[in-house]
Amino acid sequence: MKYTFTSESVSEGHPDKVADLISDSILDAHLAQDPLSRVACEVLVKGSEVVVAGEITSSAGVDIEKTVRAAISEIGYTDAGEAFSAEAVRITELLTTQCVEIGTGVDRARDSGQGAGDQGIMFGFATNETPELMPLPIALAHKLCEELSRRRKSGAVDWLRPDSKTQVSVEYEDDLPVRVTDVLVSTQHAARISTEEITELVDQLVREVLGDWTDQDTRLLVNPTGSFVNGGPSVDCGLTGRKIIVDTYGGMGRHGGGAFSGKDPSKVDRSGAYFCRYVAKKLVEQGIVNRAELQVSYAIGVAQPVSIKVETFGTGNEAAAREFVSGFDFRPAAIIERLDLLRPIYRASTNYGHFGRKGLPWEE
């Protein structure tokens, strides 16, 4: 069977990712001072406005405004001539403490131990088609987008701007990747740069980053509107948690709907999804299956999962996979302890996928 599968990535300058990084920066700032902080931080960015909203219960003393401006500056929005810039934005804080009922349910689960911070379903996925055990389309899209950012930040290409998106289409035969059929790159740029110059750079990057996955028939589309001078939150609205498919498996694995950024690990939307990836990855690493997907579900205030499901897609020993997974403890407190999640590590996960990257505890 032959088919084509497409995934996209976005840079840290994309408005939604700006919001994600601010949320995770605020989370990390609290965890650095108080590892038991409870944080659910949402951000909206638009024009010259940043709205920080949510619930935070913590003994930490975090300067929200300073944290927001530092995150924006790190991304590269520092041009005072733009509506959205680190020093010029107006910051509105709409923060309260965590709901008492939720806090009590998490702290004193009915079945002993730390309860889940919410109900919900989480998925984890792994496949042996790449060294990172990630689907090839999203892995390549991330690498291409990340290389654009690297060249911008290093100064190697001085006309690149922070906002960009990539999209990679991969042809599969019998569920194995064969070749890249199409590449789409939209990158913000300085007004002085011609379409030809942008296309020349992107063509070079595609050949370098995608390598032998491309061939003479691979189609390349660059900045389809012809110009991408105006970008980022100056002209577009960004919200925390709106790039959940970019953050996970590019659509190849299923998603439970819960976002990650701005949430401390008591929220199983984040820690449960990370642990499902951790276990799925081990199933593939140990050769039990070639492709694995886990689903776990929780009830708020209850430690033990409601259900755990293992899908192997017919690629290995399903009974052995279920037996292997049964040896893992999916209670929130056990996940937090095993992966050491009460640390300020979350800004490192915000961009270019929460999975398939070195240095993250659920990937080690």
Coordinates of C-alpha atoms in Angstrom, one line a residue:
M1 CA 0.0 0.0 0.0
K2 CA 1.3 3.4 -1.0
Y3 CA 0.3 6.7 0.6
T4 CA 1.7 10.2 1.4
F5 CA 1.7 11.6 4.9
T6 CA 2.4 15.3 5.8
S7 CA 3.4 17.0 9.0
E8 CA 4.3 20.6 9.8
S9 CA 6.5 22.5 12.3
V10 CA 6.6 26.1 13.4
S11 CA 9.5 28.2 14.7
E12 CA 9.7 29.8 18.1
G13 CA 8.7 33.1 16.5
H14 CA 5.3 31.8 15.5
P15 CA 2.7 33.6 17.6
D16 CA 1.4 30.4 19.2
K17 CA 4.9 29.4 20.1
V18 CA 5.6 32.8 21.6
A19 CA 2.7 32.2 23.9
D20 CA 3.9 28.7 24.7
L21 CA 7.4 29.9 25.6
I22 CA 6.1 32.6 27.9
S23 CA 3.9 30.1 29.6
D24 CA 6.8 27.6 30.1
S25 CA 9.1 30.4 31.2
I26 CA 6.7 31.4 34.0
L27 CA 6.3 27.8 35.0
D28 CA 10.1 27.2 35.2
A29 CA 10.6 30.4 37.1
H30 CA 8.2 29.1 39.8
L31 CA 9.6 25.6 39.9
A32 CA 13.2 27.0 40.2
Q33 CA 12.2 28.5 43.6
D34 CA 9.4 26.2 44.7
P35 CA 9.4 22.7 43.1
L36 CA 5.9 22.0 44.5
S37 CA 4.4 25.0 42.6
R38 CA 1.1 24.4 41.0
V39 CA 1.0 26.3 37.7
A40 CA -1.6 26.5 35.0
C41 CA -0.5 29.5 32.9
E42 CA -2.1 30.6 29.7
V43 CA -0.9 33.4 27.5
L44 CA -2.4 35.5 24.6
V45 CA -0.2 37.7 22.4
K46 CA -1.5 40.1 19.8
G47 CA -0.1 43.4 18.6
S48 CA 1.5 45.2 21.5
E49 CA -0.4 43.2 24.1
V50 CA 0.5 40.2 26.2
V51 CA -2.2 38.8 28.5
V52 CA -1.1 36.3 31.2
A53 CA -3.9 34.4 32.8
G54 CA -4.4 31.3 34.9
E55 CA -4.0 29.8 38.3
I56 CA -0.7 29.7 40.3
T57 CA -0.2 28.5 43.8
S58 CA 3.4 28.8 44.9
S59 CA 5.7 30.2 47.5
A60 CA 7.9 31.5 44.8
G61 CA 8.3 35.3 44.2
V62 CA 8.4 35.6 40.4
D63 CA 8.5 38.8 38.5
I64 CA 6.0 38.0 35.8
E65 CA 6.7 41.1 33.7
K66 CA 10.5 40.5 33.7
T67 CA 10.0 36.9 32.8
V68 CA 7.7 37.8 29.9
R69 CA 10.0 40.4 28.4
A70 CA 13.0 38.1 28.7
A71 CA 11.2 35.3 26.8
I72 CA 10.2 37.7 24.0
S73 CA 13.7 39.0 23.8
E74 CA 15.2 35.5 23.6
I75 CA 13.0 34.7 20.7
G76 CA 14.3 37.7 18.8
Y77 CA 11.4 40.2 18.9
T78 CA 13.6 43.2 19.9
D79 CA 12.8 45.7 17.1
A80 CA 11.3 48.7 18.8
G81 CA 9.8 49.7 15.5
E82 CA 7.5 46.7 15.6
A83 CA 4.2 46.6 17.5
F84 CA 5.4 43.4 19.3
S85 CA 8.8 43.9 20.9
A86 CA 10.3 42.9 24.2
E87 CA 10.4 46.3 25.7
A88 CA 7.3 47.8 24.2
V89 CA 4.6 45.3 24.9
R90 CA 2.0 46.0 27.5
I91 CA 1.5 43.1 29.9
T92 CA -1.8 42.3 31.6
E93 CA -1.8 39.8 34.5
L94 CA -5.0 37.8 35.2
L95 CA -3.7 35.3 37.7
T96 CA -5.4 33.7 40.7
T97 CA -4.5 30.7 43.0
Q98 CA -5.5 27.1 42.2
C99 CA -9.0 26.1 42.9
V100 CA -9.2 24.6 46.4
E101 CA -11.2 21.5 45.4
I102 CA -8.7 20.7 42.7
G103 CA -5.7 21.2 45.0
T104 CA -7.3 19.0 47.7
G105 CA -8.2 16.2 45.2
V106 CA -4.6 16.2 43.9
D107 CA -3.0 16.2 47.3
R108 CA -5.3 13.6 48.9
A109 CA -6.3 11.0 46.3
R110 CA -9.1 8.7 47.3
D111 CA -7.0 5.7 46.3
S112 CA -3.8 6.9 48.1
G113 CA -1.0 8.8 46.6
Q114 CA -1.1 12.0 44.5
G115 CA -4.3 12.3 42.4
A116 CA -4.5 13.3 38.8
G117 CA -4.8 17.0 38.3
D118 CA -7.7 16.5 35.9
Q119 CA -9.6 13.9 34.0
G120 CA -8.5 13.2 30.4
I121 CA -6.9 10.9 27.9
M122 CA -3.2 11.0 26.9
F123 CA -1.3 9.2 24.1
G124 CA 2.3 8.2 23.6
F125 CA 3.8 7.0 20.3
A126 CA 7.1 5.6 19.0
T127 CA 8.2 4.2 15.7
N128 CA 11.6 2.8 14.5
E129 CA 11.5 4.7 11.2
T130 CA 14.0 7.3 12.5
P131 CA 16.9 7.3 15.0
E132 CA 14.8 9.5 17.3
L133 CA 12.0 6.9 17.1
M134 CA 9.7 9.6 15.7
P135 CA 7.6 9.6 12.5
L136 CA 9.8 10.9 9.6
P137 CA 7.5 13.7 8.4
I138 CA 7.5 15.6 11.7
A139 CA 11.2 14.8 12.4
L140 CA 12.2 16.4 9.1
A141 CA 9.9 19.3 9.4
H142 CA 11.3 20.1 12.9
K143 CA 14.9 19.8 11.7
L144 CA 14.3 22.2 8.8
C145 CA 12.5 24.8 10.9
E146 CA 15.2 24.5 13.6
E147 CA 18.0 25.1 11.1
L148 CA 16.2 28.2 9.8
S149 CA 16.2 29.5 13.4
R150 CA 19.8 28.5 14.0
R151 CA 21.0 30.5 11.0
R152 CA 19.0 33.5 12.0
K153 CA 20.2 33.5 15.6
S154 CA 23.8 32.9 14.6
G155 CA 23.8 35.9 12.3
A156 CA 24.7 33.6 9.3
V157 CA 21.7 35.0 7.5
D158 CA 20.9 38.5 8.7
W159 CA 17.6 38.9 6.8
L160 CA 15.7 36.0 8.4
R161 CA 13.1 37.0 10.9
P162 CA 11.6 35.0 13.8
D163 CA 8.3 33.7 12.3
S164 CA 8.5 30.7 10.1
K165 CA 6.7 27.4 9.2
T166 CA 7.7 24.2 7.4
Q167 CA 5.8 21.3 6.0
V168 CA 7.1 18.0 4.8
S169 CA 5.2 15.3 2.8
V170 CA 6.6 11.8 2.8
E171 CA 5.7 8.9 0.6
Y172 CA 5.2 5.6 2.3
E173 CA 5.1 2.1 0.9
D174 CA 3.8 -0.7 3.2
D175 CA 4.1 1.7 6.1
L176 CA 7.8 2.4 5.5
P177 CA 9.0 5.9 4.4
V178 CA 10.5 6.0 0.9
R179 CA 11.0 9.6 -0.2
V180 CA 10.0 13.2 0.4
T181 CA 7.6 14.3 -2.2
D182 CA 6.9 17.9 -1.2
V183 CA 8.5 20.6 1.0
L184 CA 6.8 23.8 1.9
V185 CA 8.7 26.6 3.7
S186 CA 7.2 30.0 4.7
T187 CA 9.8 32.2 6.4
Q188 CA 9.6 35.8 7.6
H189 CA 12.2 38.0 6.0
A190 CA 13.5 41.6 5.7
A191 CA 11.8 43.7 3.1
R192 CA 14.9 44.2 1.0
I193 CA 15.3 40.5 0.1
S194 CA 14.0 39.1 -3.1
T195 CA 12.0 35.9 -3.6
E196 CA 14.8 34.5 -5.6
E197 CA 17.3 35.0 -2.7
I198 CA 14.9 33.3 -0.2
T199 CA 14.3 30.4 -2.5
E200 CA 18.0 29.9 -3.1
L201 CA 18.6 29.7 0.7
V202 CA 15.7 27.4 1.3
D203 CA 16.7 25.1 -1.5
Q204 CA 20.2 24.8 0.0
L205 CA 18.8 24.1 3.5
V206 CA 16.4 21.4 2.1
R207 CA 19.2 19.6 0.4
E208 CA 21.4 19.8 3.5
V209 CA 18.8 18.9 6.1
L210 CA 16.7 16.4 4.3
G211 CA 19.6 14.8 2.4
D212 CA 18.9 11.5 0.6
W213 CA 15.2 11.6 1.4
T214 CA 14.8 14.1 -1.4
D215 CA 15.3 13.4 -5.1
Q216 CA 15.0 15.3 -8.5
D217 CA 11.2 14.9 -8.3
T218 CA 10.8 16.5 -4.8
R219 CA 8.7 19.7 -5.2
L220 CA 9.7 22.8 -3.2
L221 CA 7.3 25.6 -2.4
V222 CA 8.7 28.8 -0.7
N223 CA 6.6 31.7 0.7
P224 CA 3.5 30.9 -1.5
T225 CA 2.1 34.4 -1.0
G226 CA 5.2 35.9 -2.5
S227 CA 6.2 38.0 0.5
F228 CA 6.4 37.4 4.3
V229 CA 7.7 40.6 5.7
N230 CA 5.0 41.2 8.3
G231 CA 4.8 38.3 10.8
G232 CA 4.7 37.3 14.4
P233 CA 2.3 38.6 17.1
S234 CA 2.6 42.1 15.5
V235 CA 0.0 41.0 12.9
D236 CA -1.3 37.6 14.2
C237 CA -2.8 36.4 17.4
G238 CA -1.0 33.7 19.5
L239 CA -2.4 31.4 22.2
T240 CA -0.8 28.9 24.6
G241 CA -1.6 25.3 23.6
R242 CA -2.7 25.8 20.0
K243 CA 0.1 23.8 18.4
I244 CA -0.6 20.4 20.0
I245 CA 0.0 18.4 16.9
V246 CA 3.3 20.2 16.1
D247 CA 4.2 19.5 19.8
T248 CA 3.7 15.7 19.5
Y249 CA 3.8 13.4 16.4
G250 CA 2.7 15.6 13.5
G251 CA -0.6 13.8 13.3
M252 CA 0.9 10.3 12.9
G253 CA -0.1 9.3 16.5
R254 CA -3.4 10.2 18.1
H255 CA -3.8 13.1 20.5
G256 CA -6.0 13.3 23.6
G257 CA -6.5 17.1 23.2
G258 CA -4.7 18.4 26.2
A259 CA -1.9 20.9 25.7
F260 CA 1.5 20.9 27.6
S261 CA 2.9 24.4 27.9
G262 CA 2.4 26.3 31.2
K263 CA 1.3 23.3 33.2
D264 CA 3.2 21.8 36.1
P265 CA 3.5 18.0 36.2
S266 CA 0.6 17.4 38.5
K267 CA -1.4 18.0 35.3
V268 CA -1.5 14.6 33.6
D269 CA -2.1 16.3 30.3
R270 CA 1.6 16.9 30.4
S271 CA 3.2 14.3 32.7
G272 CA 0.9 11.5 31.5
A273 CA 1.6 12.2 27.8
Y274 CA 5.3 12.3 28.6
F275 CA 5.2 9.0 30.3
C276 CA 3.2 7.3 27.6
R277 CA 6.0 8.4 25.1
Y278 CA 8.6 7.1 27.6
V279 CA 7.1 3.7 27.7
A280 CA 6.2 3.5 24.0
K281 CA 9.8 4.4 23.2
K282 CA 11.1 1.6 25.4
L283 CA 8.8 -0.9 23.7
V284 CA 10.5 0.0 20.3
E285 CA 14.0 0.3 21.7
Q286 CA 13.8 -3.2 23.1
G287 CA 12.6 -4.6 19.8
I288 CA 9.3 -5.9 21.2
V289 CA 7.5 -4.0 18.4
N290 CA 8.4 -1.6 15.6
R291 CA 5.6 0.8 16.3
A292 CA 3.7 1.5 19.5
E293 CA 1.0 3.7 20.8
L294 CA -0.2 3.9 24.4
Q295 CA -3.4 5.5 25.7
V296 CA -3.9 6.2 29.4
S297 CA -6.9 7.8 31.0
Y298 CA -7.4 9.4 34.4
A299 CA -10.1 10.7 36.7
I300 CA -9.5 13.9 38.6
G301 CA -8.3 13.4 42.2
V302 CA -7.6 9.6 41.6
A303 CA -4.1 8.2 41.4
Q304 CA -4.6 5.0 39.5
P305 CA -5.4 5.3 35.8
V306 CA -8.9 4.5 34.7
S307 CA -7.5 2.6 31.7
I308 CA -4.3 1.8 29.9
K309 CA -4.3 0.6 26.2
V310 CA -1.4 -0.7 24.1
E311 CA -1.6 -0.7 20.3
T312 CA 1.2 -2.4 18.3
F313 CA -0.2 -2.0 14.8
G314 CA 0.6 -5.7 14.1
T315 CA 4.4 -5.0 14.2
G316 CA 5.5 -7.3 17.0
N317 CA 4.4 -9.4 19.9
E318 CA 1.3 -7.7 21.2
A319 CA 1.0 -10.0 24.3
A320 CA 4.6 -9.3 25.2
A321 CA 4.0 -5.6 24.7
R322 CA 1.0 -5.6 27.1
E323 CA 3.0 -7.5 29.7
F324 CA 5.9 -5.1 29.4
V325 CA 3.7 -2.1 29.9
S326 CA 2.0 -3.6 32.9
G327 CA 5.3 -3.4 34.8
F328 CA 5.2 0.5 34.8
D329 CA 3.5 2.6 37.4
F330 CA 1.3 5.2 35.8
R331 CA 0.3 7.0 39.0
P332 CA 1.1 10.7 38.8
A333 CA 3.4 10.7 41.8
A334 CA 5.3 7.7 40.4
I335 CA 5.7 9.4 37.0
I336 CA 6.9 12.6 38.5
E337 CA 9.5 10.7 40.6
R338 CA 10.7 8.4 37.8
L339 CA 11.2 11.3 35.4
D340 CA 12.3 13.8 38.0
L341 CA 9.7 16.3 36.7
L342 CA 9.7 18.9 39.6
R343 CA 12.6 20.8 38.0
P344 CA 12.7 23.9 35.8
I345 CA 13.1 21.9 32.6
Y346 CA 10.1 22.9 30.6
R347 CA 11.4 25.8 28.5
A348 CA 13.7 23.3 26.8
S349 CA 10.7 21.3 25.6
T350 CA 8.6 24.2 24.2
N351 CA 10.0 24.4 20.6
Y352 CA 10.5 21.9 17.8
G353 CA 8.6 19.1 19.5
H354 CA 8.3 17.8 23.0
F355 CA 9.4 14.4 21.8
G356 CA 12.4 13.0 19.8
R357 CA 14.9 15.5 21.2
K358 CA 17.9 14.8 23.4
G359 CA 18.1 16.2 26.9
L360 CA 14.5 15.6 27.9
P361 CA 14.0 13.0 30.7
W362 CA 11.2 11.2 28.9
E363 CA 13.6 10.8 25.9
E364 CA 16.6 9.5 27.8

